[in-house]
Amino acid sequence: MEPSAAERAIEYYRRRLDELVLASCERVRAADLPFYRAFPLAAMQASVKRVFEAVAADLESDVPHAYPAILSALGVQRASMGVSVTEITAGMHFGFEVVSEAFAVDFAADPDPMLFWERKRGKIAYAGVAALADAYLVAREALIRTQADEILALSTQVLRLHPGVLVCPLIGHFDRERVEAVTTAVLAAVVRHRSRVVLFDLSGVPQMDIGMADPLVGASRAVKLLGAQALLVGMRPEVARIIAALGIDIQEIPALGDLAGGLAHALALLGKQIVDA
């Protein structure tokens, strides 16, 4: 019995797989895509061959599984490297393009295998891109959450500057959630170290809005309830103007120009002073 169009297409694809892999790698390198630019040729060929073998397996299946699975894993890996989905799909497009061109040439007089390939190509490519996008999005969201947690941890540090004096460096933009996290950390540190003065260092805060200013005032009042005094240090002029424009009353919280001035004031509150040797 004469082989069907599907059987001829699959046999042709598998027989020429190595040639198609090489041609695809050459086209990707010629496109000079940023990620693939530094990819060693041997490593690229091995990676592309695994993808082509996955496509071969899906050519024999009603529902694509192998190609979406390999692109899903690729999406997770590339997301952690900061590679864009566009770069990944561009490389895949070149591979499918090379195969389609080969079919068009070698089956010009026998279009059925070529039509089989194009139908399967569309289904396989769609399933693969969908799997890639889902995996990439989940991986990026996980990475962003991890980074946000790390930033929050860094931004809620409370340091013991001197016996009885704590400093809390505030960095970046603070929303109510971050200010509340800082407040919790500060209050715990005040109790733990039996501190009497807390310096809120605003030198790393580029701007301020009501969503940050109000909770910050609340944090300062909470510190006072524990018998400690809050001081604001390092406030930028633009931040001071914003606070004034918002009509927020911070007169109850002394403000010093920089951390050195804040420490000197804190020591004075403790009945101490800095003396030059």
Backbone as numpy.savetxt, mean C-alpha at the origin, in Angstrom:
# Nx Ny Nz CAx CAy CAz Cx Cy Cz
-10.06 -41.37 -37.54 -10.91 -40.18 -37.54 -10.02 -38.93 -37.54
-10.40 -37.99 -38.37 -9.61 -36.76 -38.47 -9.75 -35.95 -37.18
-8.64 -35.39 -36.69 -8.71 -34.60 -35.45 -9.66 -33.41 -35.61
-10.34 -33.07 -34.54 -11.24 -31.92 -34.55 -10.43 -30.62 -34.57
-11.13 -29.50 -34.82 -10.46 -28.20 -34.83 -9.84 -27.92 -33.46
-10.54 -28.31 -32.38 -10.02 -28.10 -31.04 -8.75 -28.91 -30.82
-8.77 -30.16 -31.24 -7.60 -31.02 -31.06 -6.40 -30.51 -31.85
-6.66 -30.03 -33.07 -5.56 -29.50 -33.89 -5.00 -28.22 -33.28
-5.89 -27.39 -32.76 -5.43 -26.13 -32.15 -4.59 -26.40 -30.91
-5.04 -27.32 -30.07 -4.30 -27.63 -28.84 -2.96 -28.28 -29.16
-2.97 -29.21 -30.13 -1.72 -29.87 -30.51 -0.72 -28.86 -31.06
-1.20 -27.93 -31.88 -0.34 -26.90 -32.45 0.23 -26.00 -31.36
-0.63 -25.61 -30.44 -0.20 -24.72 -29.35 0.89 -25.38 -28.51
0.67 -26.64 -28.13 1.65 -27.34 -27.30 2.95 -27.58 -28.05
2.86 -27.89 -29.33 4.06 -28.17 -30.12 4.92 -26.93 -30.28
4.32 -25.77 -30.38 5.06 -24.53 -30.61 5.24 -23.70 -29.34
4.89 -24.28 -28.19 4.87 -23.52 -26.95 6.20 -22.83 -26.66
7.29 -23.55 -26.76 8.59 -22.95 -26.46 8.92 -21.78 -27.38
8.60 -21.93 -28.68 8.84 -20.84 -29.63 7.98 -19.62 -29.29
6.74 -19.89 -28.94 5.82 -18.80 -28.61 6.26 -18.06 -27.34
6.81 -18.81 -26.39 7.32 -18.20 -25.16 8.46 -17.25 -25.48
9.40 -17.71 -26.30 10.55 -16.87 -26.66 10.09 -15.61 -27.39
9.15 -15.78 -28.34 8.66 -14.64 -29.11 7.94 -13.64 -28.20
7.21 -14.15 -27.22 6.50 -13.27 -26.28 7.47 -12.49 -25.42
8.52 -13.16 -24.94 9.52 -12.48 -24.12 10.22 -11.37 -24.91
10.51 -11.66 -26.16 11.17 -10.65 -27.00 10.27 -9.43 -27.18
8.97 -9.68 -27.34 8.04 -8.56 -27.53 7.89 -7.74 -26.24
7.85 -8.41 -25.12 7.74 -7.71 -23.85 8.98 -6.85 -23.61
10.15 -7.40 -23.88 11.38 -6.65 -23.67 11.45 -5.46 -24.63
10.96 -5.65 -25.85 10.98 -4.55 -26.83 10.04 -3.43 -26.40
8.98 -3.77 -25.66 8.03 -2.75 -25.19 8.63 -1.91 -24.07
9.70 -2.39 -23.46 10.42 -1.65 -22.42 9.50 -1.26 -21.25
8.70 -2.21 -20.79 7.84 -1.96 -19.63 8.71 -1.84 -18.38
8.44 -0.87 -17.52 9.31 -0.61 -16.36 9.62 -1.84 -15.51
8.58 -2.63 -15.17 8.83 -3.78 -14.30 9.69 -4.83 -14.99
9.35 -5.14 -16.25 10.05 -6.20 -16.97 11.44 -5.78 -17.44
11.73 -4.49 -17.38 13.00 -3.97 -17.88 14.19 -4.61 -17.16
14.06 -4.78 -15.85 15.17 -5.32 -15.08 15.02 -6.83 -14.83
14.05 -7.45 -15.45 13.79 -8.87 -15.27 14.82 -9.67 -16.05
15.64 -10.55 -15.43 16.59 -11.38 -16.18 15.87 -12.23 -17.23
16.44 -12.35 -18.41 15.77 -13.04 -19.51 15.41 -14.48 -19.14
16.34 -15.21 -18.53 16.07 -16.60 -18.17 14.89 -16.70 -17.20
14.84 -15.80 -16.23 13.75 -15.81 -15.25 12.43 -15.44 -15.93
12.48 -14.49 -16.86 11.27 -14.10 -17.58 10.75 -15.27 -18.41
11.64 -15.96 -19.10 11.23 -17.09 -19.93 10.60 -18.19 -19.10
11.18 -18.47 -17.93 10.63 -19.51 -17.06 9.24 -19.11 -16.56
9.08 -17.83 -16.20 7.79 -17.35 -15.71 6.73 -17.38 -16.81
7.11 -16.89 -17.99 6.16 -16.87 -19.11 5.78 -18.29 -19.53
6.73 -19.21 -19.46 6.43 -20.59 -19.84 5.39 -21.19 -18.90
5.48 -20.89 -17.60 4.47 -21.40 -16.66 3.09 -20.86 -17.00
3.04 -19.61 -17.41 1.76 -19.01 -17.80 1.22 -19.69 -19.06
2.08 -19.90 -20.05 1.66 -20.54 -21.29 1.19 -21.98 -21.04
1.85 -22.69 -20.13 1.42 -24.06 -19.80 0.06 -24.05 -19.11
-0.19 -23.02 -18.31 -1.50 -22.90 -17.67 -2.57 -22.66 -18.73
-2.27 -21.84 -19.72 -3.22 -21.60 -20.82 -3.47 -22.90 -21.58
-2.43 -23.69 -21.80 -2.58 -24.97 -22.49 -3.54 -25.88 -21.74
-3.43 -25.91 -20.42 -4.33 -26.74 -19.62 -5.77 -26.25 -19.74
-5.96 -24.95 -19.79 -7.32 -24.39 -19.88 -7.91 -24.54 -21.28
-7.07 -24.70 -22.28 -7.60 -24.95 -23.62 -8.36 -26.27 -23.67
-8.01 -27.18 -22.78 -8.64 -28.50 -22.75 -9.78 -28.57 -21.74
-10.08 -27.44 -21.10 -11.11 -27.42 -20.08 -12.27 -26.51 -20.48
-13.47 -26.87 -20.05 -14.63 -26.03 -20.35 -14.58 -24.72 -19.57
-14.08 -24.80 -18.33 -13.99 -23.62 -17.47 -12.52 -23.38 -17.12
-11.99 -22.19 -17.40 -10.59 -21.91 -17.09 -10.32 -21.97 -15.59
-9.26 -22.67 -15.21 -8.86 -22.76 -13.82 -7.37 -22.45 -13.64
-6.56 -23.06 -14.49 -5.11 -22.97 -14.31 -4.60 -21.54 -14.51
-5.04 -20.89 -15.58 -4.57 -19.53 -15.87 -5.05 -18.53 -14.82
-6.34 -18.54 -14.41 -6.76 -17.64 -13.33 -6.00 -17.88 -12.03
-5.69 -19.16 -11.74 -4.97 -19.46 -10.50 -3.58 -18.86 -10.52
-2.89 -18.97 -11.64 -1.52 -18.45 -11.70 -1.53 -16.93 -11.69
-2.55 -16.30 -12.30 -2.62 -14.83 -12.28 -3.04 -14.32 -10.90
-3.83 -15.10 -10.19 -4.21 -14.72 -8.83 -2.97 -14.67 -7.94
-2.14 -15.71 -8.04 -0.89 -15.73 -7.27 0.03 -14.61 -7.70
0.04 -14.34 -9.00 0.88 -13.26 -9.53 0.41 -11.91 -9.01
-0.90 -11.73 -8.90 -1.45 -10.47 -8.40 -1.01 -10.19 -6.98
-1.02 -11.21 -6.13 -0.59 -11.05 -4.74 0.88 -10.68 -4.68
1.69 -11.39 -5.48 3.13 -11.15 -5.48 3.47 -9.76 -6.00
2.87 -9.40 -7.12 3.19 -8.11 -7.74 2.67 -6.93 -6.92
1.53 -7.13 -6.24 0.99 -6.05 -5.41 1.97 -5.68 -4.32
2.63 -6.69 -3.74 3.60 -6.42 -2.67 4.83 -5.71 -3.20
5.05 -5.80 -4.52 6.21 -5.15 -5.14 5.87 -3.77 -5.69
4.59 -3.41 -5.63 4.17 -2.10 -6.12 4.01 -2.03 -7.63
3.95 -3.19 -8.30 3.77 -3.22 -9.75 2.30 -2.97 -10.08
2.01 -2.14 -11.06 0.63 -1.82 -11.41 -0.02 -2.97 -12.19
-1.35 -3.05 -12.09 -2.11 -4.05 -12.84 -1.90 -3.83 -14.34
-1.80 -2.56 -14.74 -1.62 -2.25 -16.16 -0.36 -2.89 -16.72
0.73 -2.83 -15.97 1.98 -3.43 -16.43 1.85 -4.95 -16.56
1.18 -5.57 -15.59 1.01 -7.02 -15.63 0.18 -7.43 -16.82
-0.97 -6.77 -17.01 -1.86 -7.15 -18.11 -1.24 -6.83 -19.48
-0.40 -5.79 -19.54 0.28 -5.48 -20.80 1.17 -6.63 -21.21
1.90 -7.20 -20.26 2.76 -8.34 -20.57 1.94 -9.53 -21.04
0.79 -9.79 -20.39 -0.06 -10.90 -20.78 -0.64 -10.69 -22.19
-0.99 -9.43 -22.48 -1.54 -9.11 -23.80 -0.56 -9.46 -24.90
0.71 -9.15 -24.69 1.71 -9.46 -25.71 1.78 -10.96 -25.96
1.65 -11.76 -24.90 1.68 -13.21 -25.06 0.53 -13.72 -25.90
-0.69 -13.28 -25.59 -1.85 -13.70 -26.38 -1.74 -13.21 -27.82
-1.20 -12.03 -27.99 -1.05 -11.44 -29.31 -0.12 -12.28 -30.18
0.99 -12.73 -29.61 1.95 -13.56 -30.35 1.29 -14.87 -30.79
0.52 -15.48 -29.92 -0.15 -16.75 -30.26 -1.18 -16.53 -31.36
-1.97 -15.48 -31.25 -2.99 -15.20 -32.27 -2.35 -14.97 -33.63
-1.24 -14.26 -33.67 -0.55 -14.02 -34.94 -0.04 -15.31 -35.54
0.47 -16.21 -34.69 0.96 -17.49 -35.19 -0.18 -18.33 -35.78
-1.32 -18.36 -35.09 -2.48 -19.08 -35.60 -2.95 -18.48 -36.93
-2.96 -17.17 -37.01 -3.44 -16.50 -38.23 -2.56 -16.86 -39.43
-1.27 -17.00 -39.19 -0.36 -17.34 -40.30 -0.46 -18.82 -40.66
-0.39 -19.69 -39.69 -0.30 -21.12 -39.96 -1.64 -21.78 -40.25
-2.73 -21.09 -39.95 -4.05 -21.66 -40.24 -4.85 -20.73 -41.15
-4.13 -20.03 -42.01 -4.80 -19.11 -42.94 -5.78 -19.85 -43.85
-5.43 -21.07 -44.21 -6.29 -21.84 -45.12 -7.20 -22.81 -44.36
-7.11 -22.80 -43.06 -7.88 -23.72 -42.22 -8.30 -22.97 -40.97
-9.30 -22.10 -41.07 -9.60 -21.16 -39.99 -10.23 -21.75 -38.73
-10.73 -22.98 -38.79 -11.44 -23.52 -37.62 -10.57 -23.59 -36.36
-9.32 -24.11 -36.44 -8.48 -24.10 -35.23 -8.22 -22.69 -34.72
-8.07 -21.73 -35.65 -7.84 -20.35 -35.25 -9.07 -19.79 -34.53
-10.26 -20.11 -35.04 -11.48 -19.64 -34.39 -11.64 -20.26 -33.01
-11.26 -21.54 -32.89 -11.31 -22.20 -31.58 -10.39 -21.46 -30.61
-9.17 -21.17 -31.06 -8.22 -20.46 -30.20 -8.76 -19.10 -29.76
-9.32 -18.33 -30.68 -9.80 -16.99 -30.34 -10.96 -17.04 -29.36
-11.85 -18.04 -29.52 -12.96 -18.17 -28.57 -12.43 -18.51 -27.17
-11.51 -19.46 -27.12 -10.95 -19.86 -25.84 -10.09 -18.74 -25.23
-9.38 -18.05 -26.10 -8.52 -16.95 -25.64 -9.36 -15.92 -24.88
-10.49 -15.54 -25.45 -11.33 -14.54 -24.80 -11.81 -14.99 -23.44
-12.24 -16.24 -23.35 -12.74 -16.76 -22.07 -11.63 -16.88 -21.04
-10.47 -17.39 -21.48 -9.34 -17.58 -20.56 -8.81 -16.23 -20.09
-8.64 -15.29 -21.03 -8.10 -13.98 -20.68 -9.02 -13.25 -19.70
-10.33 -13.31 -19.94 -11.28 -12.64 -19.06 -11.21 -13.22 -17.64
-11.20 -14.55 -17.54 -11.15 -15.19 -16.23 -9.85 -14.85 -15.51
-8.78 -14.80 -16.29 -7.48 -14.48 -15.69 -7.40 -13.07 -15.17
-7.86 -12.11 -15.96 -7.81 -10.71 -15.54 -8.71 -10.49 -14.33
-9.87 -11.13 -14.30 -10.76 -11.00 -13.14 -10.10 -11.52 -11.88
-9.45 -12.69 -11.99 -8.76 -13.26 -10.84 -7.59 -12.38 -10.40
-6.87 -11.85 -11.38 -5.74 -10.97 -11.09 -6.21 -9.72 -10.35
-7.27 -9.09 -10.85 -7.76 -7.86 -10.24 -8.24 -8.10 -8.82
-8.96 -9.20 -8.60 -9.47 -9.50 -7.26 -8.31 -9.72 -6.29
-7.33 -10.54 -6.70 -6.21 -10.84 -5.82 -5.37 -9.60 -5.55
-5.16 -8.81 -6.59 -4.35 -7.59 -6.46 -5.02 -6.62 -5.50
-6.34 -6.44 -5.64 -7.07 -5.50 -4.78 -7.02 -5.94 -3.32
-7.24 -7.23 -3.08 -7.21 -7.74 -1.71 -5.81 -7.56 -1.11
-4.78 -7.87 -1.91 -3.41 -7.75 -1.43 -3.05 -6.30 -1.13
-3.45 -5.38 -2.01 -3.15 -3.96 -1.79 -3.88 -3.43 -0.57
-5.14 -3.86 -0.38 -5.89 -3.42 0.79 -5.22 -3.92 2.07
-4.73 -5.16 2.04 -4.05 -5.71 3.20 -2.76 -4.93 3.47
-2.05 -4.59 2.40 -0.81 -3.82 2.55 -1.08 -2.44 3.12
-2.14 -1.80 2.61 -2.51 -0.46 3.09 -2.92 -0.51 4.56
-3.66 -1.56 4.93 -4.06 -1.70 6.34 -2.84 -1.88 7.24
-1.88 -2.68 6.76 -0.65 -2.90 7.53 0.12 -1.60 7.70
0.23 -0.86 6.59 0.94 0.42 6.65 0.24 1.40 7.57
-1.10 1.41 7.51 -1.87 2.31 8.37 -1.65 1.96 9.85
-1.61 0.65 10.14 -1.37 0.22 11.52 0.03 0.63 11.98
1.00 0.51 11.06 2.37 0.90 11.41 2.46 2.41 11.66
1.79 3.18 10.81 1.79 4.63 10.98 1.11 5.01 12.30
0.01 4.32 12.59 -0.70 4.61 13.84 0.18 4.30 15.05
0.90 3.18 14.96 1.79 2.81 16.06 2.89 3.84 16.24
3.44 4.31 15.11 4.49 5.32 15.19 3.96 6.65 15.71
2.72 6.95 15.35 2.16 8.25 15.71 1.54 8.27 17.10
1.57 7.16 17.81 1.04 7.14 19.17 2.16 6.84 20.18
3.38 7.13 19.78 4.49 6.94 20.71 4.50 8.06 21.76
4.72 7.67 22.98 4.86 8.63 24.08 6.22 8.36 24.72
7.09 9.34 24.69 8.46 9.16 25.15 8.71 9.87 26.47
9.50 9.25 27.31 9.87 9.84 28.61 11.08 10.74 28.37
10.83 12.04 28.35 11.87 13.01 28.04 12.75 13.30 29.25
12.14 13.24 30.42 12.84 13.54 31.69 11.94 12.99 32.79
12.50 12.63 33.92 11.62 12.18 35.01 10.50 13.18 35.27
9.26 12.72 35.08 8.11 13.58 35.28 7.64 14.28 34.03
8.39 14.14 32.90 8.04 14.85 31.66 7.94 13.85 30.50
6.81 13.87 29.81 6.61 13.04 28.63 6.49 13.93 27.39
6.87 13.37 26.25 6.65 14.08 24.98 5.92 13.13 24.04
4.94 13.67 23.33 4.17 12.90 22.36 4.32 13.57 21.00
5.19 13.05 20.12 5.36 13.66 18.79 4.15 13.34 17.91
3.54 14.36 17.37 2.41 14.18 16.45 2.91 14.42 15.02
2.67 13.43 14.15 3.22 13.50 12.79 2.11 13.30 11.78
2.04 14.20 10.79 1.07 14.05 9.71 -0.31 14.56 10.08
-1.30 14.12 9.31 -2.68 14.55 9.54 -3.34 13.61 10.54
-4.06 14.17 11.48 -4.73 13.37 12.49 -6.24 13.53 12.36
-6.92 12.39 12.28 -8.38 12.43 12.36 -8.76 12.10 13.81
-10.04 12.09 14.08 -10.50 11.87 15.46 -10.02 10.51 15.99
-10.01 9.49 15.14 -9.60 8.16 15.59 -8.13 8.16 16.04
-7.27 8.82 15.26 -5.85 8.85 15.62 -5.62 9.66 16.90
-6.35 10.78 17.04 -6.19 11.59 18.26 -6.65 10.79 19.48
-7.73 10.03 19.32 -8.22 9.22 20.44 -7.20 8.15 20.81
-6.53 7.58 19.79 -5.50 6.58 20.07 -4.33 7.22 20.82
-3.96 8.44 20.41 -2.90 9.17 21.10 -3.30 9.45 22.54
-4.54 9.88 22.73 -5.03 10.19 24.08 -4.92 8.97 24.99
-5.34 7.82 24.47 -5.27 6.59 25.26 -3.83 6.27 25.65
-2.91 6.41 24.67 -1.50 6.11 24.94 -0.91 7.10 25.95
-1.26 8.37 25.80 -0.73 9.40 26.72 -1.23 9.17 28.14
-2.50 8.94 28.30 -3.05 8.75 29.65 -2.42 7.53 30.32
-2.23 6.46 29.54 -1.59 5.27 30.11 -0.17 5.58 30.54
0.55 6.37 29.71 1.94 6.72 30.03 2.03 7.62 31.25
1.08 8.55 31.36 1.07 9.45 32.53 0.95 8.64 33.81
0.03 7.68 33.81 -0.17 6.85 35.00 1.06 5.98 35.25
1.59 5.38 34.17 2.71 4.45 34.32 3.97 5.15 34.85
4.24 6.34 34.33 5.47 7.05 34.72 5.24 8.10 35.82
3.98 8.24 36.24 3.63 9.25 37.26 4.12 10.63 36.80
3.83 10.92 35.56 4.33 12.17 34.97 3.45 13.35 35.36
4.06 14.52 35.35 3.35 15.75 35.72 3.22 16.72 34.57
3.99 16.48 33.49 3.91 17.35 32.32 3.95 16.50 31.05
3.08 16.85 30.10 3.06 16.17 28.80 3.22 17.22 27.70
4.23 17.05 26.88 4.46 17.95 25.75 3.86 17.33 24.49
2.88 17.98 23.89 2.36 17.56 22.59 3.16 18.32 21.52
4.02 17.60 20.82 4.91 18.23 19.83 4.20 18.29 18.48
3.84 19.49 18.05 3.09 19.70 16.80 3.99 20.04 15.61
5.30 19.94 15.78 6.19 20.35 14.69 6.04 19.50 13.44
5.52 18.27 13.60 5.31 17.41 12.44 3.92 17.45 11.88
3.10 18.41 12.33 1.71 18.55 11.86 1.64 19.70 10.87
1.43 19.43 9.57 1.43 20.50 8.57 0.18 21.37 8.59
-0.95 20.80 9.02 -2.19 21.58 9.06 -3.11 20.98 10.11
-4.14 21.74 10.44 -5.06 21.27 11.48 -6.48 21.72 11.13
-7.43 20.86 11.47 -8.83 21.23 11.29 -9.57 20.96 12.59
-10.85 21.24 12.57 -11.65 21.08 13.78 -11.66 19.64 14.26
-11.55 18.70 13.30 -11.56 17.29 13.64 -10.34 16.86 14.43
-9.25 17.61 14.32 -8.05 17.31 15.11 -7.96 18.21 16.34
-8.28 19.48 16.16 -8.10 20.45 17.23 -8.99 20.14 18.45
-10.25 19.85 18.19 -11.16 19.57 19.31 -10.72 18.36 20.14
-10.42 17.23 19.51 -9.96 16.08 20.30 -8.64 16.35 21.02
-7.76 17.17 20.41 -6.49 17.50 21.04 -6.72 18.30 22.34
-7.65 19.24 22.27 -8.02 19.99 23.48 -8.59 19.03 24.52
-9.42 18.09 24.06 -9.99 17.10 24.97 -8.91 16.23 25.61
-7.88 15.87 24.83 -6.77 15.07 25.36 -6.02 15.85 26.44
-5.84 17.13 26.19 -5.14 17.98 27.16 -5.93 18.07 28.47
-7.24 18.17 28.36 -8.08 18.24 29.56 -8.05 16.92 30.32
-8.02 15.80 29.54 -7.96 14.48 30.18 -6.66 14.32 30.96
-5.56 14.83 30.39 -4.27 14.79 31.08 -4.35 15.56 32.39
-5.04 16.70 32.34 -5.16 17.54 33.54 -5.93 16.83 34.65
-6.91 16.00 34.27 -7.69 15.26 35.25 -6.82 14.27 36.03
-5.69 13.89 35.41 -4.77 12.97 36.08 -3.70 13.72 36.86
-3.85 15.04 36.95 -2.92 15.84 37.73 -1.69 16.27 36.97
-1.71 16.17 35.63 -0.55 16.58 34.83 -0.92 17.79 33.99
0.08 18.51 33.53 -0.13 19.71 32.70 0.26 19.39 31.26
-0.62 19.75 30.33 -0.31 19.57 28.91 0.27 20.86 28.35
1.28 20.72 27.49 1.88 21.86 26.80 1.90 21.57 25.31
1.67 22.60 24.51 1.80 22.47 23.06 3.13 23.07 22.64
3.92 22.33 21.88 5.21 22.85 21.44 5.35 22.66 19.93
6.16 23.53 19.33 6.48 23.39 17.91 5.33 23.69 16.97
4.38 24.49 17.39 3.24 24.80 16.53 3.67 25.72 15.38
3.37 25.30 14.17 3.72 26.11 13.00 2.79 27.33 12.92
3.27 28.43 12.32 2.42 29.62 12.20 1.11 29.35 11.47
1.18 28.53 10.41 -0.04 28.26 9.66 -1.05 27.47 10.48
-0.54 26.59 11.36 -1.43 25.83 12.24 -2.06 26.77 13.27
-1.26 27.70 13.79 -1.78 28.68 14.76 -2.87 29.53 14.13
-2.67 29.93 12.86 -3.69 30.74 12.17 -4.99 29.96 11.99
-4.85 28.67 11.67 -6.04 27.85 11.47 -6.81 27.72 12.78
-6.09 27.48 13.88 -6.74 27.36 15.19 -7.47 28.66 15.54
-6.81 29.79 15.26 -7.44 31.08 15.55 -8.68 31.28 14.69
-8.58 30.91 13.41 -9.70 31.08 12.49 -10.88 30.19 12.88
-10.57 29.02 13.45 -11.63 28.11 13.86 -12.29 28.55 15.17
-11.68 29.52 15.82 -12.24 30.02 17.07 -12.10 29.05 18.23
-11.06 28.19 18.18 -10.86 27.19 19.23 -10.05 27.82 20.36
-10.56 27.71 21.56 -9.91 28.31 22.73 -8.87 27.34 23.29
-7.60 27.69 23.13 -6.54 26.86 23.69 -5.74 27.63 24.73
-6.35 28.69 25.26 -5.65 29.51 26.25 -5.27 28.72 27.50
-6.07 27.68 27.79 -5.77 26.87 28.97 -4.58 25.96 28.76
-4.09 25.85 27.49 -2.96 24.97 27.19 -1.78 25.84 26.78
-0.79 26.00 27.61 0.37 26.83 27.25 1.03 26.33 25.96
1.44 27.26 25.11 2.10 26.92 23.85 3.50 27.50 23.85
4.49 26.66 23.53 5.89 27.08 23.45 6.39 26.91 22.02
7.39 27.71 21.67 7.85 27.72 20.29 8.45 26.43 19.80
9.24 25.77 20.64 9.88 24.54 20.20 10.03 23.58 21.38
10.59 22.41 21.09 10.69 21.38 22.12 11.62 21.81 23.25
12.71 22.51 22.90 13.65 22.97 23.93 12.97 23.93 24.90
12.19 24.86 24.35 11.45 25.80 25.19 10.41 25.09 26.03
9.78 24.06 25.42 8.79 23.29 26.16 9.40 22.53 27.32
10.59 21.94 27.08 11.26 21.21 28.15 11.65 22.16 29.29
12.17 23.32 28.92 12.56 24.30 29.95 11.35 24.70 30.78
10.20 24.93 30.13 8.98 25.31 30.83 8.50 24.16 31.72
8.61 22.94 31.18 8.18 21.77 31.95 9.02 21.61 33.21
10.32 21.80 33.09 11.20 21.69 34.24 10.90 22.78 35.27
10.55 23.95 34.76 10.20 25.05 35.68 8.95 24.69 36.49
8.01 24.03 35.82 6.81 23.57 36.53 7.15 22.57 37.62
8.24 21.84 37.39 8.67 20.84 38.37 9.64 21.44 39.40
9.89 22.74 39.28 10.80 23.41 40.20 12.25 23.15 39.87
12.52 22.85 38.60 13.88 22.58 38.16 14.24 23.54 37.03
15.51 23.60 36.70 15.93 24.42 35.58 17.16 23.83 34.92
17.36 24.20 33.67 18.52 23.75 32.94 19.67 24.73 33.22
20.78 24.20 33.68 21.93 25.03 34.03 23.09 24.64 33.12
23.69 25.63 32.46 24.85 25.38 31.61 26.03 24.92 32.46
26.73 23.92 31.97 27.89 23.41 32.72 29.03 24.42 32.68
